[in-house]
mmCIF file of N, CA and C in Angstrom:
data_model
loop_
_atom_site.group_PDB
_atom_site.id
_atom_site.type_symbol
_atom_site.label_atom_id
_atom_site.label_comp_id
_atom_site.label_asym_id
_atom_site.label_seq_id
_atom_site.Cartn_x
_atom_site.Cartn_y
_atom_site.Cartn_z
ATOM 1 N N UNK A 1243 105.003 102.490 -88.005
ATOM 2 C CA UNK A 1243 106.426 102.309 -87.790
ATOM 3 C C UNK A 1243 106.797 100.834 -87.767
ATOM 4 N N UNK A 1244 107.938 100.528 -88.649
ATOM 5 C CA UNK A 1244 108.257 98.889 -88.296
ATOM 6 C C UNK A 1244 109.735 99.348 -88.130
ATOM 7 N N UNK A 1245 110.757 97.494 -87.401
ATOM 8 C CA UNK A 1245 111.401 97.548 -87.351
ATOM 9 C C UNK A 1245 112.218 96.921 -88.651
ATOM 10 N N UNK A 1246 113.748 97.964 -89.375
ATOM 11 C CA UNK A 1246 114.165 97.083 -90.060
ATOM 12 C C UNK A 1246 115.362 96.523 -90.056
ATOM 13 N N UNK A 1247 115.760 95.184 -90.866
ATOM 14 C CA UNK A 1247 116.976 94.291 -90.171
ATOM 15 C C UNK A 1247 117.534 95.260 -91.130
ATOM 16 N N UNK A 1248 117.988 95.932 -92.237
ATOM 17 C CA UNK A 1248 118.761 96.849 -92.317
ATOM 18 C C UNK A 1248 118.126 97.437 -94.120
ATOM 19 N N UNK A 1249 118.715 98.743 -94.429
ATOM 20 C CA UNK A 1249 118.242 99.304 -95.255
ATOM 21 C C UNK A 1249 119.612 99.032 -96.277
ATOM 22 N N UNK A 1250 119.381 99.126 -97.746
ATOM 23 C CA UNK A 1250 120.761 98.266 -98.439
ATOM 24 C C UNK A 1250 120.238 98.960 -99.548
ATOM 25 N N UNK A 1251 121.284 98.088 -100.572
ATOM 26 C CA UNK A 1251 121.134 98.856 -101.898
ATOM 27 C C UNK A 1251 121.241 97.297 -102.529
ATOM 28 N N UNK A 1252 120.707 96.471 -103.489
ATOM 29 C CA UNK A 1252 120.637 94.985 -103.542
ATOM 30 C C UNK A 1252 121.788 94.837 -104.362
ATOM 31 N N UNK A 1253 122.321 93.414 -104.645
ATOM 32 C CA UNK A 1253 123.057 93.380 -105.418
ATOM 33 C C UNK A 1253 122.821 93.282 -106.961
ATOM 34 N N UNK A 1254 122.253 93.973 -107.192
ATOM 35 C CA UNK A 1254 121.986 94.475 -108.734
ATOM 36 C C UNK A 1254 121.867 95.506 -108.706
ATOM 37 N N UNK A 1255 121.767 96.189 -107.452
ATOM 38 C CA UNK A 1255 121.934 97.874 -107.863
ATOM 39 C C UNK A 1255 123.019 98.102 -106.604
ATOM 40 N N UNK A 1256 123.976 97.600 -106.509
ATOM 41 C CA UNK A 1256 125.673 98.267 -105.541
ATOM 42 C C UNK A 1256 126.388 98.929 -106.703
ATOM 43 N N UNK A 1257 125.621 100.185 -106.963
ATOM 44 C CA UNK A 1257 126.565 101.220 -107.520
ATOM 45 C C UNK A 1257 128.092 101.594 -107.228
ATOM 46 N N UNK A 1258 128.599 101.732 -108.224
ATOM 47 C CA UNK A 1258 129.490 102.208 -108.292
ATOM 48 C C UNK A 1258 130.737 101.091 -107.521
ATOM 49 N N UNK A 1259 130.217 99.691 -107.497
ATOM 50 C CA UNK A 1259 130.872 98.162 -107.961
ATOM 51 C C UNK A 1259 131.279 98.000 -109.118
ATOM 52 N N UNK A 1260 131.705 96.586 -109.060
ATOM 53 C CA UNK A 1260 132.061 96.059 -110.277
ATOM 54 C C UNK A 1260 130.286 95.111 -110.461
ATOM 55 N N UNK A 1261 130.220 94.935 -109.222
ATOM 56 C CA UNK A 1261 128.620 94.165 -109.570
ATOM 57 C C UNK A 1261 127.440 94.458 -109.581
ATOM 58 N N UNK A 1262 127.713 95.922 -109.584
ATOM 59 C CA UNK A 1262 126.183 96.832 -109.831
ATOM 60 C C UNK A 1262 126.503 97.801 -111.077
ATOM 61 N N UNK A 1263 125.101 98.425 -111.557
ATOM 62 C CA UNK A 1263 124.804 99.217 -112.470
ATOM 63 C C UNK A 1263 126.119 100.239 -112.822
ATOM 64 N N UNK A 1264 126.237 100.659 -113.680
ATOM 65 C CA UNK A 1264 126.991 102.003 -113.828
ATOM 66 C C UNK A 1264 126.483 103.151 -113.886
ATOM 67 N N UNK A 1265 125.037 103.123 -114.250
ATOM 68 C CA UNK A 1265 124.201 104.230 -114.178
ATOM 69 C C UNK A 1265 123.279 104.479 -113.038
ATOM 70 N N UNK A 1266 123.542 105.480 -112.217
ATOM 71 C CA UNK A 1266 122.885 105.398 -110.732
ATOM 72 C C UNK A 1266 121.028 105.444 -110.551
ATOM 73 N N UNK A 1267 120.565 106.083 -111.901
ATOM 74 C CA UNK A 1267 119.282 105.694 -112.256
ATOM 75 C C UNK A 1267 118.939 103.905 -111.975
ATOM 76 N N UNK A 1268 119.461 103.374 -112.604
ATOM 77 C CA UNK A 1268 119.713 101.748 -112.169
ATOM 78 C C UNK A 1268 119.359 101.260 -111.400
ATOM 79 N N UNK A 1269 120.027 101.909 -110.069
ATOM 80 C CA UNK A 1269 120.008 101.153 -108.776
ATOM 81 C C UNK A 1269 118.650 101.072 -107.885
ATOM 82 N N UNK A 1270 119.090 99.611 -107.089
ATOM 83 C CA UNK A 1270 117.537 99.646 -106.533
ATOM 84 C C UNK A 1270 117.787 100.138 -104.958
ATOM 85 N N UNK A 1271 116.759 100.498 -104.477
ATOM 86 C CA UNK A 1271 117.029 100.519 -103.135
ATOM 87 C C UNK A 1271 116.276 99.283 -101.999
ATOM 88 N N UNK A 1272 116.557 98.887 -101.694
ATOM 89 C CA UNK A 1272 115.718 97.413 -100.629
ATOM 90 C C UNK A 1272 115.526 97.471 -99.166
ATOM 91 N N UNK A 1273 114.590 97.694 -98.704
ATOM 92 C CA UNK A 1273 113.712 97.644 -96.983
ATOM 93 C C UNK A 1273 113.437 96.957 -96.410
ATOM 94 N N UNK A 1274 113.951 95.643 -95.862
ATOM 95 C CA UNK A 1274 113.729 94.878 -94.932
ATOM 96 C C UNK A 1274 112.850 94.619 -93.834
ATOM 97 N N UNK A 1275 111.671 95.066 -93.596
ATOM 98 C CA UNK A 1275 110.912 95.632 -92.012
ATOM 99 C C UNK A 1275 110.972 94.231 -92.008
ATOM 100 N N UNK A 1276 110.764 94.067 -90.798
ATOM 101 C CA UNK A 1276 110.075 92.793 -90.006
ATOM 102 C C UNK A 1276 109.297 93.099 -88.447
ATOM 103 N N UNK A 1277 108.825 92.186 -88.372
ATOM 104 C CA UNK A 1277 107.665 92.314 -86.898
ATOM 105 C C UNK A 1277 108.239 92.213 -85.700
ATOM 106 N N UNK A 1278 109.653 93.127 -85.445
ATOM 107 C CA UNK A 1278 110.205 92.799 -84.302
ATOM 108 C C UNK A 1278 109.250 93.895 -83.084
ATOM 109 N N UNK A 1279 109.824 93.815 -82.125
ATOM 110 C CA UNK A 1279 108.673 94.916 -81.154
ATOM 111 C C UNK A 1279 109.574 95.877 -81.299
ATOM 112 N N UNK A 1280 109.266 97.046 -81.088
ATOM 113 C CA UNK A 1280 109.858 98.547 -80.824
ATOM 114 C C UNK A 1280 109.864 98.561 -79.340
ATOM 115 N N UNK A 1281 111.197 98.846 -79.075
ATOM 116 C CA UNK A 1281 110.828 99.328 -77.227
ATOM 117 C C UNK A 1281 110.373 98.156 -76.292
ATOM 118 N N UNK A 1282 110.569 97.186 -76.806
ATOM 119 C CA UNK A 1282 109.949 96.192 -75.756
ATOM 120 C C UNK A 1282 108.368 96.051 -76.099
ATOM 121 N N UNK A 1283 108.013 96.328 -77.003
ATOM 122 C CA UNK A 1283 106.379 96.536 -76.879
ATOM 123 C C UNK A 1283 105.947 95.955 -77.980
ATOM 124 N N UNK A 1284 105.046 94.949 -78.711
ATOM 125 C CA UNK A 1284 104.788 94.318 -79.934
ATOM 126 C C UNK A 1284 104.140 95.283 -80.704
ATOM 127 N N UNK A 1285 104.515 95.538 -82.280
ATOM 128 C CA UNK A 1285 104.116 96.405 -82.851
ATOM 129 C C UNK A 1285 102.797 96.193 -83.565
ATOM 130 N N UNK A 1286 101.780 96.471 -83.376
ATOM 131 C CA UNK A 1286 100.473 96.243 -83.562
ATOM 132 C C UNK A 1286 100.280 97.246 -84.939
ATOM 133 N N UNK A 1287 100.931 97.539 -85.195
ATOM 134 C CA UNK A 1287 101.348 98.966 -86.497
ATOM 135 C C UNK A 1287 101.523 97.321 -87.970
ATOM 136 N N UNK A 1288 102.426 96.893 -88.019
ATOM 137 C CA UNK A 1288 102.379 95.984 -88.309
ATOM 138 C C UNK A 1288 102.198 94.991 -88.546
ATOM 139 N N UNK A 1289 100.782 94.582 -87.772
ATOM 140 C CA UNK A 1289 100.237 93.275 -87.114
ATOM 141 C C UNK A 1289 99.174 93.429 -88.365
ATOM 142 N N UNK A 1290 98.409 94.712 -88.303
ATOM 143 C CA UNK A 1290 97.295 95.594 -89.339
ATOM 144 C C UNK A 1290 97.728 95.056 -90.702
ATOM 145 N N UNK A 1291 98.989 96.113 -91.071
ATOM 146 C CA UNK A 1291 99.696 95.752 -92.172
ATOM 147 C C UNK A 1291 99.731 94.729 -92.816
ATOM 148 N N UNK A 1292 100.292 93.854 -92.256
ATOM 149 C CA UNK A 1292 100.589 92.357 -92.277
ATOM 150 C C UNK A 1292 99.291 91.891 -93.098
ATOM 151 N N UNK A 1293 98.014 91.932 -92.342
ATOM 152 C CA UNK A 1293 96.619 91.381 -92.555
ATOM 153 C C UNK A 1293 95.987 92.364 -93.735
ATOM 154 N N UNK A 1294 96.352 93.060 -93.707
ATOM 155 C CA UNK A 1294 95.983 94.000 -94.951
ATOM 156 C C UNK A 1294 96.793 93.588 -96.255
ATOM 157 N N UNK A 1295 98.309 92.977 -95.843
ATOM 158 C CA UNK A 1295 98.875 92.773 -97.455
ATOM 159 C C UNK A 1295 98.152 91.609 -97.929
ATOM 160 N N UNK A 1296 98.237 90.741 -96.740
ATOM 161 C CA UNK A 1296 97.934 88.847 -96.848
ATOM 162 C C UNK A 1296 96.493 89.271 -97.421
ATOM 163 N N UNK A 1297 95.601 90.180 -97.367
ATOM 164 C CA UNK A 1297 94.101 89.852 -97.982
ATOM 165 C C UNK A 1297 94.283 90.455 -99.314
ATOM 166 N N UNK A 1298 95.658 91.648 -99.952
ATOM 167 C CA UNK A 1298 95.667 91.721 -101.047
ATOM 168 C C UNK A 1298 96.887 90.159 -101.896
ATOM 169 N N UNK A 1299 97.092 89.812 -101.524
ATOM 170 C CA UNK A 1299 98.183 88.258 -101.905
ATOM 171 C C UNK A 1299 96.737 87.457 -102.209
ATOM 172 N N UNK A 1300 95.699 87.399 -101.010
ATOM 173 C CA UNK A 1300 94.591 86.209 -101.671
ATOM 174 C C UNK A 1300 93.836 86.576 -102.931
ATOM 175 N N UNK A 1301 93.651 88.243 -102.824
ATOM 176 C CA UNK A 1301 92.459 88.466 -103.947
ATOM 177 C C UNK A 1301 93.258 88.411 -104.939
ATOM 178 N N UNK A 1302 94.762 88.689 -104.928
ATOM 179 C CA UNK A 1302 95.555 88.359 -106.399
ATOM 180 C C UNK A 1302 95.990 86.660 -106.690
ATOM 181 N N UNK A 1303 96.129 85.975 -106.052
ATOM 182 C CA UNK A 1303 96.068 84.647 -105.841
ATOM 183 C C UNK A 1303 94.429 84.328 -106.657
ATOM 184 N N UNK A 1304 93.241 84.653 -106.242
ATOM 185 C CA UNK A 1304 92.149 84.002 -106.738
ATOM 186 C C UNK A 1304 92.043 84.321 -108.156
ATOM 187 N N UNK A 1305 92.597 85.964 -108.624
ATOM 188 C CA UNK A 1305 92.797 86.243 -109.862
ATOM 189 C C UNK A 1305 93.513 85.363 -110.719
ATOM 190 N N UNK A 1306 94.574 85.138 -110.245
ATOM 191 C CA UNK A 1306 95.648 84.559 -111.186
ATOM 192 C C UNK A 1306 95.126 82.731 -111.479
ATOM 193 N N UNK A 1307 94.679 82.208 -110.074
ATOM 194 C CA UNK A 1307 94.073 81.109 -110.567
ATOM 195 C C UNK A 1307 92.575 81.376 -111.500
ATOM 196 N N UNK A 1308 91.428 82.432 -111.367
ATOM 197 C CA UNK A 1308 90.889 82.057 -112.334
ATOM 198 C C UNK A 1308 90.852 82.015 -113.523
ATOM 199 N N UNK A 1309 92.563 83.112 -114.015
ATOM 200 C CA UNK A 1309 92.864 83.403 -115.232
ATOM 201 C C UNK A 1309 94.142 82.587 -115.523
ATOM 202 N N UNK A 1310 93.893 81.456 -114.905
ATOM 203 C CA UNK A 1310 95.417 80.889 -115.390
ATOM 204 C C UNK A 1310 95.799 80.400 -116.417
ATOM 205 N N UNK A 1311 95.116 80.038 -117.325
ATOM 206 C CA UNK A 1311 95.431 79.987 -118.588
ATOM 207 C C UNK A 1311 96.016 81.204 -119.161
ATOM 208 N N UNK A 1312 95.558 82.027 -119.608
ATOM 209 C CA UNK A 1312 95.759 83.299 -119.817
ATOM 210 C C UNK A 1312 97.226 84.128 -119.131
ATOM 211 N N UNK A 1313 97.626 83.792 -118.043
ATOM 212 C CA UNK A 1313 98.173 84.620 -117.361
ATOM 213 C C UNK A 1313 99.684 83.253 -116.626
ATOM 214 N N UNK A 1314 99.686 81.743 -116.623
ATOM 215 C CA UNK A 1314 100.520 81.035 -116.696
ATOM 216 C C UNK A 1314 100.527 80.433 -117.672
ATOM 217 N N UNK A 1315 99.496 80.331 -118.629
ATOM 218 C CA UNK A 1315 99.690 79.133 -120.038
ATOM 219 C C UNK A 1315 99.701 77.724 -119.311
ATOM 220 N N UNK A 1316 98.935 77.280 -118.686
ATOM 221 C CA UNK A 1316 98.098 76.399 -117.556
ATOM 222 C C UNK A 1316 96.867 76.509 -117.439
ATOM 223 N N UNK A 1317 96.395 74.557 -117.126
ATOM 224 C CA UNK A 1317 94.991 75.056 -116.760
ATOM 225 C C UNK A 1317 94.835 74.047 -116.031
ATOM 226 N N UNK A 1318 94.218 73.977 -114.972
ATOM 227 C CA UNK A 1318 93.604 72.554 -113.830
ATOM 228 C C UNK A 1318 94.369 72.576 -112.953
ATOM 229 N N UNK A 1319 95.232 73.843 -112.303
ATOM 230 C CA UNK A 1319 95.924 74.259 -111.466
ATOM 231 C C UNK A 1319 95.131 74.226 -110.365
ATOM 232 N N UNK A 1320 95.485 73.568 -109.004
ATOM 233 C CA UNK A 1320 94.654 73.986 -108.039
ATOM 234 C C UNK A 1320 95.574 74.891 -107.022
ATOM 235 N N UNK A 1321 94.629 75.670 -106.192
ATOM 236 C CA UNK A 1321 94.894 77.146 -105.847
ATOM 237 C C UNK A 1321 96.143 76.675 -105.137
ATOM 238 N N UNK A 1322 96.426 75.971 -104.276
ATOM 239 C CA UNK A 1322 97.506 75.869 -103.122
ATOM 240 C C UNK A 1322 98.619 75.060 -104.560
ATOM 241 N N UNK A 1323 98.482 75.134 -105.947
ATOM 242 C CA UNK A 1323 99.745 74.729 -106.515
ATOM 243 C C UNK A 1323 99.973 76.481 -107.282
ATOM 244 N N UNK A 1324 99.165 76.741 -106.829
ATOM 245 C CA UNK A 1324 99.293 78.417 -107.723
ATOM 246 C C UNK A 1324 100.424 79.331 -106.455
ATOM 247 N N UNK A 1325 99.675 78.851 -105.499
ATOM 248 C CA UNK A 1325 99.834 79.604 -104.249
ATOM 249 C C UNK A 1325 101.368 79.634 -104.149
ATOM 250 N N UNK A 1326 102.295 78.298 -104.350
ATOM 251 C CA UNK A 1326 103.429 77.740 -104.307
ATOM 252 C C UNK A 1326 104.050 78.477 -105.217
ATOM 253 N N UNK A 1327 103.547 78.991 -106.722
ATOM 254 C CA UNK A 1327 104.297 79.850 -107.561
ATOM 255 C C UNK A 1327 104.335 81.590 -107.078
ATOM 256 N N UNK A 1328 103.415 81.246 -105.789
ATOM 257 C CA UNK A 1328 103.638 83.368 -105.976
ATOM 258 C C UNK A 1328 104.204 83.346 -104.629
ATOM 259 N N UNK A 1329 104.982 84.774 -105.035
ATOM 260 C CA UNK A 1329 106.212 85.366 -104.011
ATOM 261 C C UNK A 1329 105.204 86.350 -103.129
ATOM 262 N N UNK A 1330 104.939 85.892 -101.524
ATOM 263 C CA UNK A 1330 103.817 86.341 -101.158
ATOM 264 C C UNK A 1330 104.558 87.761 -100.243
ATOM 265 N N UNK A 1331 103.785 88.923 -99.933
ATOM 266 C CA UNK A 1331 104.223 90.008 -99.576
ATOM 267 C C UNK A 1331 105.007 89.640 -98.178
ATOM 268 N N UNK A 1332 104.039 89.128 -97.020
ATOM 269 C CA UNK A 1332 105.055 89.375 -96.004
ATOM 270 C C UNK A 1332 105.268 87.364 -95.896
ATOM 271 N N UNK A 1333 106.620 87.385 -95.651
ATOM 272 C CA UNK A 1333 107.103 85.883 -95.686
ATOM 273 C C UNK A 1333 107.547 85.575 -94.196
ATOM 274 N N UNK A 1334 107.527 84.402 -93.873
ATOM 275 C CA UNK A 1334 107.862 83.995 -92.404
ATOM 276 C C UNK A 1334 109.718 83.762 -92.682
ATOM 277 N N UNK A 1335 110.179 84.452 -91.493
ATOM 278 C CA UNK A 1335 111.664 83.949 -90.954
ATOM 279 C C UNK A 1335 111.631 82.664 -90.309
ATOM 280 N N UNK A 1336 112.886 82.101 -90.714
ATOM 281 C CA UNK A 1336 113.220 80.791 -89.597
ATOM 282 C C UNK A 1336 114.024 81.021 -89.230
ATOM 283 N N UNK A 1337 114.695 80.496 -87.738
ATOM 284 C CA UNK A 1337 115.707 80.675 -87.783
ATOM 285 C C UNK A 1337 116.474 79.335 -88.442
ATOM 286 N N UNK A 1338 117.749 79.599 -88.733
ATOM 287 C CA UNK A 1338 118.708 78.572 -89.618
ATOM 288 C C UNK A 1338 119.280 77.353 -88.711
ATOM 289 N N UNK A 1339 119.228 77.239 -87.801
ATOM 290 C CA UNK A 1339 119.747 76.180 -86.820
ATOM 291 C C UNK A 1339 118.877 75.391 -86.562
ATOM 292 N N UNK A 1340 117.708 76.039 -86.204
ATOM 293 C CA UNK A 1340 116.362 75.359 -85.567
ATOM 294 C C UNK A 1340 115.481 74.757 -86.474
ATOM 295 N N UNK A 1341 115.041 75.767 -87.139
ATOM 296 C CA UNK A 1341 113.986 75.841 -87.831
ATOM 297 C C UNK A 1341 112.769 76.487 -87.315
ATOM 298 N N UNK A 1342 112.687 76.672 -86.353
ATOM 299 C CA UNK A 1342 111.656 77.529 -85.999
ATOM 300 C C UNK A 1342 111.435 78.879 -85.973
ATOM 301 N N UNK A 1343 110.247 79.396 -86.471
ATOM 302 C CA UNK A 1343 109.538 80.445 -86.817
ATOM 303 C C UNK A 1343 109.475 81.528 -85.745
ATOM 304 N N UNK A 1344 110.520 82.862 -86.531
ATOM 305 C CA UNK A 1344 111.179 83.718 -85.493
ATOM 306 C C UNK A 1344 110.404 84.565 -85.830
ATOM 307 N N UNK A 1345 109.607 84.806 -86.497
ATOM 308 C CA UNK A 1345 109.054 86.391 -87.236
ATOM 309 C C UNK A 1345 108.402 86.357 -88.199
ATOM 310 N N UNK A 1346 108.518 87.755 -89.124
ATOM 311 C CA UNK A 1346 107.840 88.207 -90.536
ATOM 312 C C UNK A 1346 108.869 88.955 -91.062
ATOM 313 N N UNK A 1347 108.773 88.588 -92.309
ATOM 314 C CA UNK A 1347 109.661 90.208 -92.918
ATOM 315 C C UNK A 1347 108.607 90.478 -94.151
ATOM 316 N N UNK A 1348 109.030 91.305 -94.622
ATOM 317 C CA UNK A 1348 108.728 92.197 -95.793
ATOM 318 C C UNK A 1348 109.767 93.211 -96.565
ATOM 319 N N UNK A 1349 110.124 92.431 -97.931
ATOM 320 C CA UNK A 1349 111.249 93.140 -98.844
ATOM 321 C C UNK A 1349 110.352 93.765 -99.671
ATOM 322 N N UNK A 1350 111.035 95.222 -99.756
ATOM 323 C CA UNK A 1350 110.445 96.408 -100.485
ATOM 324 C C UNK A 1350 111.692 96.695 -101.454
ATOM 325 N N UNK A 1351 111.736 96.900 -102.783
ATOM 326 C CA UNK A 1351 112.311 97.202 -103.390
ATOM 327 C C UNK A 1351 111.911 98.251 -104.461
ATOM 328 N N UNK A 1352 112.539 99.694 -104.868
ATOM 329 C CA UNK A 1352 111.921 100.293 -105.461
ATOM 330 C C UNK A 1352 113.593 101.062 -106.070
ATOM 331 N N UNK A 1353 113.594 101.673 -107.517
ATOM 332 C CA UNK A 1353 114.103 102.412 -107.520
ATOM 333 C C UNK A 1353 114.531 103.605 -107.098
ATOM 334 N N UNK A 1354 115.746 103.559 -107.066
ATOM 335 C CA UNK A 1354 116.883 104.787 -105.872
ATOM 336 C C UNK A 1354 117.388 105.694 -106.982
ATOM 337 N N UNK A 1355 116.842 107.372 -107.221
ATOM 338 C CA UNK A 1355 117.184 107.931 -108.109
ATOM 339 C C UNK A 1355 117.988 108.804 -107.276
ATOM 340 N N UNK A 1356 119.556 109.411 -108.125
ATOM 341 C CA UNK A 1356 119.600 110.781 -107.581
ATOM 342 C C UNK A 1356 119.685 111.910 -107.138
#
């Protein structure tokens, strides 16, 4: 179970807009979770998760740098400039005033048929 900041439809798929799809096949649907606690209680459901995506982000990270030629049309890339090009699964929140590090989220996006 995670908590999410809200469940949406993105703006490339706000059906039945002027700024989304016309065809409801189209549309995407988008999931927000983040690592807030449930109930007062830290969600350790998520904590797992979290460490389970981040070890699939490295083994695709080591892929992409050893095939980077092939796969950026680059070569003599070192890993932390590779690292900088990929959109990693769960990303840290800041907050906007501070700057300091409020959380995790994780955007899920998948097609909404229906």
């Amino acid at each position: 179970p995670c908590v999410t900041n809200w469940p949406r439809v993105t703006g490339d798929g706000n059906f039945g807009t002027m700024f989304g799809p016309a065809d409801i096949t189209k549309a995407k649907f988008s999931l927000d979770l983040t690592d807030a606690a449930i109930n007062a209680v830290e969600n350790a459901d998520y904590a797992a998760w979290s460490e389970m995506m981040t070890k699939v982000d490295d083994k695709l990270l080591d892929f992409v740098h050893g095939e980077q030629l092939k796969i950026l049309g680059r070569k003599n890339l070192t890993r932390d400039e590779i690292k900088m090009l990929q959109i990693r699964t769960v990303r840290p929140k800041y907050d906007k005033m501070s700057g300091t590090l409020i959380g995790h989220s994780v955007q899920a996006t998948t097609a909404k048929f229906a």
